[in-house]
């Protein structure tokens, strides 16, 4: 793969340019509402040579089957976002229900340098990080970037995946859950 | 609210303009992989006067807290997408674990005209459809649109929400699940 920077469409969805509704939800009510949703727990990661970065996210959705693609949301001012943009790719590990310690580590309980000590990490053929024992894993080439004020939306095209029989870990009301 | 069409940023994320990776996942492998994720089951809906449209989706994520916003993905060539664009808003009902019949109806088991016979529907102050008994509900003003080849990504700013103690319905491996 030899993407040039100019090959990646890079856009801005300028919510702030839209007149905000006067009855917009307060931030506290919004975060409380979103905490009531159920979301798969996922570690998004990237690598460049020996350097690796990762972050626990609950914001990954299928995007299209033409081409097969998915979308993740990552906070902009992070080493992970910079590495995804620089290396034009990311990998995703949707955690199994026994991988709460991995989620905690990558959600910030471990320092950046120590996060990959949680769980057993190998590599995809691309070199990007691969978490052993995840419920579902994907390795993605970066296909597009949408720039928000605080987040990047990264569109990825999977180049490799692994599915297992493991049950997924779910985040709901600020706690971990498994499926019945 | 008196949004003009020009107030809504409308962009195209042209995945097809990006050179596709040679080792891209086959569509069948991709859909099988995505089926292994766990996703909250949600009915997205819109209304215009007496007319209502809705669709079951598993593609809703939090987008930002500045402003509070979320993102959903809707197939382009649908009455629902057209109504969201025309009326500049949509409502979301994240289903409770006992609302599988509502999910089935809005996933296509019922004809368009009959879908709102499943479940008990009232209205948000905006007039948009509100499903009683949902686990979590939001009413959103449209804040932005990203046009994909097959889907629209709609960014919404919540103007009302309702949370409950009900446990959410989750979609995983092509079946319904509750949380433990």
Coordinates of C-alpha atoms in Angstrom, one line a residue:
Chain A
X1 CA 0.0 0.0 0.0
X2 CA 1.4 3.4 -0.9
X3 CA -1.4 5.9 -0.2
X4 CA -0.4 9.5 -0.6
X5 CA -1.9 12.0 1.8
X6 CA -3.9 13.5 -1.1
X7 CA -5.5 10.1 -1.7
X8 CA -7.4 10.3 1.5
X9 CA -10.5 12.5 1.4
X10 CA -10.4 14.7 4.4
X11 CA -13.5 16.7 5.2
X12 CA -15.0 18.7 8.0
X13 CA -18.6 18.2 9.2
X14 CA -19.1 21.7 10.7
X15 CA -21.8 21.2 13.2
X16 CA -20.9 24.5 14.7
X17 CA -21.8 26.3 11.5
X18 CA -25.4 25.0 11.8
X19 CA -27.7 27.1 13.9
X20 CA -28.0 25.1 17.1
X21 CA -31.6 24.3 18.2
X22 CA -32.6 26.5 21.1
X23 CA -33.9 23.5 23.0
X24 CA -30.7 21.5 22.6
X25 CA -30.0 19.0 25.3
X26 CA -27.6 20.0 28.1
X27 CA -24.3 18.2 28.0
X28 CA -25.0 16.4 31.3
X29 CA -28.4 15.1 30.1
X30 CA -26.8 14.0 26.8
X31 CA -24.0 12.0 28.4
X32 CA -26.4 10.4 30.8
X33 CA -28.6 9.4 27.9
X34 CA -25.7 8.0 25.9
X35 CA -24.6 6.1 28.9
X36 CA -27.9 4.2 28.8
X37 CA -27.1 2.7 25.4
X38 CA -25.5 -0.7 25.0
X39 CA -22.2 -0.7 23.0
X40 CA -19.7 -3.3 22.1
X41 CA -16.3 -2.6 23.8
X42 CA -13.5 -2.3 21.3
X43 CA -9.8 -1.4 21.4
X44 CA -8.7 0.6 18.4
X45 CA -5.0 0.5 17.7
X46 CA -2.2 1.5 15.3
X47 CA 1.5 0.9 15.0
X48 CA 4.5 2.4 13.3
X49 CA 7.6 0.3 13.6
X50 CA 8.0 -0.6 17.3
X51 CA 5.6 2.1 18.4
X52 CA 2.0 1.2 19.2
X53 CA -1.0 3.2 20.4
X54 CA -4.4 2.0 21.4
X55 CA -7.6 3.3 23.0
X56 CA -10.9 1.7 24.2
X57 CA -13.8 3.0 22.2
X58 CA -17.5 2.2 22.0
X59 CA -18.0 4.0 18.7
X60 CA -17.7 1.6 15.8
X61 CA -20.3 1.0 13.2
X62 CA -20.7 -0.7 9.8
X63 CA -20.6 1.8 7.0
X64 CA -21.1 0.0 3.7
X65 CA -20.7 -3.2 1.8
X66 CA -19.7 -1.4 -1.4
X67 CA -16.8 -1.4 -0.6
X68 CA -16.8 -3.3 2.8
X69 CA -16.1 -0.5 5.2
X70 CA -16.7 0.6 8.8
X71 CA -16.5 3.8 10.7
X72 CA -14.8 4.6 14.1
X73 CA -14.7 7.8 16.1
X74 CA -11.4 8.8 17.8
X75 CA -10.6 11.9 19.8
X76 CA -8.5 14.2 17.7
X77 CA -5.7 15.3 20.0
X78 CA -4.3 11.8 20.6
X79 CA -1.2 9.9 19.6
X80 CA -3.6 7.1 18.3
X81 CA -5.3 9.5 15.9
X82 CA -2.0 10.9 14.7
X83 CA -0.7 7.4 14.1
X84 CA -3.8 6.3 12.2
X85 CA -3.5 9.3 9.9
X86 CA 0.3 8.8 9.4
X87 CA 0.2 5.1 8.8
X88 CA -3.1 5.0 6.9
X89 CA -4.6 2.2 8.9
X90 CA -5.9 0.9 12.2
X91 CA -6.9 -2.4 13.8
X92 CA -9.9 -3.2 16.0
X93 CA -10.3 -5.8 18.7
X94 CA -13.9 -6.2 19.9
X95 CA -13.3 -7.6 23.3
X96 CA -14.6 -10.9 24.7
X97 CA -16.5 -10.8 28.0
X98 CA -13.5 -11.9 30.0
X99 CA -11.3 -9.0 28.7
X100 CA -12.4 -6.2 31.0
X101 CA -8.8 -5.6 32.2
X102 CA -7.8 -4.9 28.6
X103 CA -10.7 -2.5 28.3
X104 CA -9.8 -0.7 31.5
X105 CA -6.1 -0.4 30.6
X106 CA -6.9 1.1 27.2
X107 CA -9.6 3.3 28.6
X108 CA -6.9 5.1 30.6
X109 CA -6.3 3.1 33.8
X110 CA -2.8 2.3 32.4
X111 CA -0.3 4.8 31.2
X112 CA 0.1 5.0 27.4
X113 CA 3.4 3.1 27.6
X114 CA 1.9 0.2 29.7
X115 CA -1.4 -0.4 27.9
X116 CA -0.1 -3.2 25.7
X117 CA 0.9 -5.1 28.8
X118 CA -2.8 -5.9 29.2
X119 CA -3.8 -8.9 27.1
X120 CA -1.7 -10.8 24.7
X121 CA -0.8 -8.8 21.6
X122 CA 0.6 -10.2 18.3
X123 CA 0.5 -8.7 14.8
X124 CA -1.6 -8.7 11.7
X125 CA 0.3 -9.4 8.5
X126 CA 0.2 -5.6 8.1
X127 CA 2.2 -5.3 11.3
X128 CA -0.7 -3.6 13.1
X129 CA -1.5 -4.8 16.7
X130 CA -3.7 -7.9 17.1
X131 CA -5.2 -8.9 20.4
X132 CA -5.4 -12.6 21.0
X133 CA -8.6 -13.8 22.5
X134 CA -10.8 -11.0 21.2
X135 CA -14.3 -11.9 20.2
X136 CA -14.0 -10.3 16.8
X137 CA -11.0 -8.6 15.2
X138 CA -10.4 -6.6 12.1
X139 CA -7.3 -5.0 10.4
X140 CA -8.2 -2.0 8.3
X141 CA -6.7 0.3 5.7
X142 CA -7.8 3.9 6.1
X143 CA -10.2 4.8 3.4
X144 CA -11.4 8.3 4.5
X145 CA -11.4 10.8 7.3
X146 CA -14.1 13.2 8.4
X147 CA -12.9 15.9 10.7
X148 CA -15.2 16.9 13.5
X149 CA -14.4 19.6 16.0
X150 CA -13.3 17.2 18.7
X151 CA -13.1 13.8 16.9
X152 CA -12.0 12.2 13.7
X153 CA -14.3 9.8 12.0
X154 CA -12.1 7.2 10.3
X155 CA -13.5 5.0 7.6
X156 CA -11.7 1.8 7.3
X157 CA -11.7 -1.0 4.7
X158 CA -10.9 -4.3 6.3
X159 CA -8.1 -6.3 4.9
X160 CA -8.2 -9.1 7.4
X161 CA -10.6 -10.3 10.1
X162 CA -11.0 -13.0 12.7
X163 CA -14.2 -14.2 14.2
X164 CA -14.5 -16.5 17.2
X165 CA -17.2 -18.2 19.3
X166 CA -16.4 -15.9 22.2
X167 CA -19.2 -13.8 23.7
X168 CA -18.7 -10.0 23.4
X169 CA -18.1 -7.5 26.2
X170 CA -20.8 -4.8 26.3
X171 CA -20.7 -1.4 28.0
X172 CA -24.0 -0.1 29.4
X173 CA -24.8 2.4 32.2
X174 CA -21.1 2.8 32.9
X175 CA -20.6 -0.9 33.7
X176 CA -19.6 -4.1 31.9
X177 CA -22.1 -6.7 30.8
X178 CA -22.2 -10.0 28.9
X179 CA -25.0 -11.2 26.7
X180 CA -27.5 -13.7 28.0
Chain B
X1 CA -36.7 25.7 13.6
X2 CA -36.4 27.1 10.2
X3 CA -33.3 25.5 8.7
X4 CA -32.6 26.2 5.1
X5 CA -31.2 23.5 2.9
X6 CA -28.0 25.5 2.6
X7 CA -27.6 25.5 6.4
X8 CA -26.9 21.8 6.4
X9 CA -23.4 20.8 5.3
X10 CA -23.7 18.1 2.8
X11 CA -20.6 16.2 2.0
X12 CA -19.4 13.2 0.2
X13 CA -17.0 10.7 1.6
X14 CA -15.8 9.2 -1.6
X15 CA -14.4 5.8 -0.6
X16 CA -14.5 4.8 -4.2
X17 CA -12.0 7.5 -5.1
X18 CA -9.5 5.9 -2.8
X19 CA -7.4 3.1 -4.2
X20 CA -8.9 0.0 -2.6
X21 CA -6.4 -2.2 -0.9
X22 CA -5.7 -5.3 -3.0
X23 CA -6.2 -7.6 -0.1
X24 CA -9.6 -6.1 0.8
X25 CA -12.0 -8.5 2.6
X26 CA -14.6 -10.2 0.4
X27 CA -18.2 -8.9 1.1
X28 CA -19.3 -12.3 2.5
X29 CA -16.4 -12.4 5.0
X30 CA -17.1 -8.7 5.9
X31 CA -20.8 -9.2 6.6
X32 CA -20.0 -12.4 8.6
X33 CA -17.5 -10.5 10.7
X34 CA -19.8 -7.5 11.3
X35 CA -22.6 -10.0 12.3
X36 CA -20.3 -11.1 15.2
X37 CA -20.3 -7.7 16.8
X38 CA -22.9 -6.7 19.5
X39 CA -25.1 -3.7 18.6
X40 CA -27.9 -1.9 20.3
X41 CA -31.2 -2.3 18.4
X42 CA -32.7 1.0 17.5
X43 CA -35.7 2.2 15.4
X44 CA -34.9 5.5 13.6
X45 CA -38.0 7.4 12.5
X46 CA -39.2 10.7 11.1
X47 CA -42.6 12.3 10.4
X48 CA -44.1 14.9 8.2
X49 CA -47.7 15.8 9.2
X50 CA -49.5 12.5 9.4
X51 CA -46.9 10.6 7.4
X52 CA -44.3 8.6 9.3
X53 CA -41.4 6.4 8.3
X54 CA -39.1 4.2 10.4
X55 CA -36.4 1.6 10.1
X56 CA -34.5 -0.7 12.5
X57 CA -30.8 0.1 12.6
X58 CA -27.8 -1.0 14.5
X59 CA -25.6 1.9 13.5
X60 CA -25.9 4.7 16.0
X61 CA -22.9 6.2 17.8
X62 CA -22.1 9.2 20.0
X63 CA -20.3 11.8 18.0
X64 CA -19.4 14.8 20.2
X65 CA -20.3 16.6 23.4
X66 CA -19.5 20.0 21.8
X67 CA -22.3 20.2 20.8
X68 CA -24.0 17.1 22.1
X69 CA -24.5 15.1 18.9
X70 CA -24.8 11.6 17.6
X71 CA -24.5 9.9 14.2
X72 CA -26.7 7.3 12.5
X73 CA -26.3 5.6 9.2
X74 CA -29.4 5.2 6.9
X75 CA -29.7 3.6 3.5
X76 CA -30.0 6.3 0.9
X77 CA -32.8 5.2 -1.3
X78 CA -35.5 5.0 1.4
X79 CA -38.5 7.1 2.3
X80 CA -37.0 7.5 5.8
X81 CA -33.8 9.1 4.5
X82 CA -35.9 11.5 2.3
X83 CA -38.1 12.5 5.2
X84 CA -35.1 13.1 7.5
X85 CA -33.6 15.4 4.9
X86 CA -36.8 17.2 4.2
X87 CA -37.9 17.7 7.8
X88 CA -34.4 18.2 9.2
X89 CA -34.8 15.8 12.1
X90 CA -35.2 12.2 13.3
X91 CA -36.1 10.4 16.5
X92 CA -34.4 7.3 17.9
X93 CA -35.9 4.5 20.0
X94 CA -33.3 2.2 21.5
X95 CA -35.4 -0.9 22.1
X96 CA -36.0 -2.7 25.4
X97 CA -35.3 -6.4 25.5
X98 CA -39.1 -7.2 25.2
X99 CA -39.5 -5.2 22.0
X100 CA -38.3 -7.7 19.5
X101 CA -41.6 -7.5 17.6
X102 CA -41.0 -3.8 17.1
X103 CA -37.5 -4.5 15.8
X104 CA -38.8 -7.2 13.4
X105 CA -41.6 -5.0 12.1
X106 CA -39.2 -2.1 11.3
X107 CA -36.5 -4.4 9.9
X108 CA -38.9 -5.3 7.1
X109 CA -41.2 -8.0 8.4
X110 CA -44.1 -5.5 8.2
X111 CA -45.0 -3.4 5.2
X112 CA -44.1 0.2 5.4
X113 CA -47.7 1.2 6.0
X114 CA -48.1 -1.3 8.9
X115 CA -44.8 -0.8 10.8
X116 CA -46.2 1.7 13.3
X117 CA -48.8 -0.9 14.4
X118 CA -45.9 -2.6 16.2
X119 CA -45.5 -1.0 19.6
X120 CA -47.2 2.0 21.1
X121 CA -46.2 5.2 19.4
X122 CA -46.8 8.8 20.6
X123 CA -45.1 12.0 19.7
X124 CA -42.2 14.1 20.9
X125 CA -43.0 17.8 21.3
X126 CA -41.5 18.2 17.8
X127 CA -44.2 15.9 16.4
X128 CA -41.7 13.2 15.6
X129 CA -42.5 9.6 16.5
X130 CA -41.9 8.4 20.1
X131 CA -42.0 4.8 21.0
X132 CA -43.4 4.1 24.5
X133 CA -41.5 1.5 26.5
X134 CA -38.2 2.0 24.7
X135 CA -35.1 1.6 26.9
X136 CA -33.7 5.0 25.8
X137 CA -35.2 7.5 23.4
X138 CA -34.0 10.7 21.7
X139 CA -35.5 13.3 19.5
X140 CA -32.9 15.0 17.2
X141 CA -32.5 18.0 15.0
X142 CA -30.5 17.3 11.9
X143 CA -27.1 19.0 12.2
X144 CA -25.2 17.6 9.2
X145 CA -25.2 15.0 6.5
X146 CA -22.4 13.0 5.0
X147 CA -23.2 11.3 1.8
X148 CA -21.7 7.9 1.2
X149 CA -22.3 5.8 -1.9
X150 CA -25.1 3.7 -0.4
X151 CA -25.8 5.4 2.9
X152 CA -26.3 8.8 4.5
X153 CA -24.6 9.5 7.8
X154 CA -26.9 11.9 9.7
X155 CA -25.5 13.9 12.5
X156 CA -28.2 14.8 15.0
X157 CA -28.3 17.2 17.9
X158 CA -30.7 15.9 20.6
X159 CA -33.5 18.3 21.7
X160 CA -35.2 15.8 24.0
X161 CA -34.4 12.4 25.5
X162 CA -35.9 9.9 27.9
X163 CA -34.0 7.2 29.8
X164 CA -35.6 4.3 31.7
X165 CA -34.5 1.4 33.8
X166 CA -35.4 -1.0 31.0
X167 CA -32.6 -3.3 29.8
X168 CA -31.7 -2.9 26.1
X169 CA -32.2 -5.3 23.3
X170 CA -28.9 -6.3 21.6
X171 CA -28.3 -7.8 18.1
X172 CA -25.5 -10.4 17.9
X173 CA -24.8 -13.2 15.4
X174 CA -28.1 -12.5 13.7
X175 CA -30.1 -13.0 16.9
X176 CA -31.6 -11.0 19.7
X177 CA -30.0 -11.0 23.1
X178 CA -30.4 -9.2 26.5
X179 CA -27.7 -8.2 28.9
X180 CA -26.8 -10.3 31.9

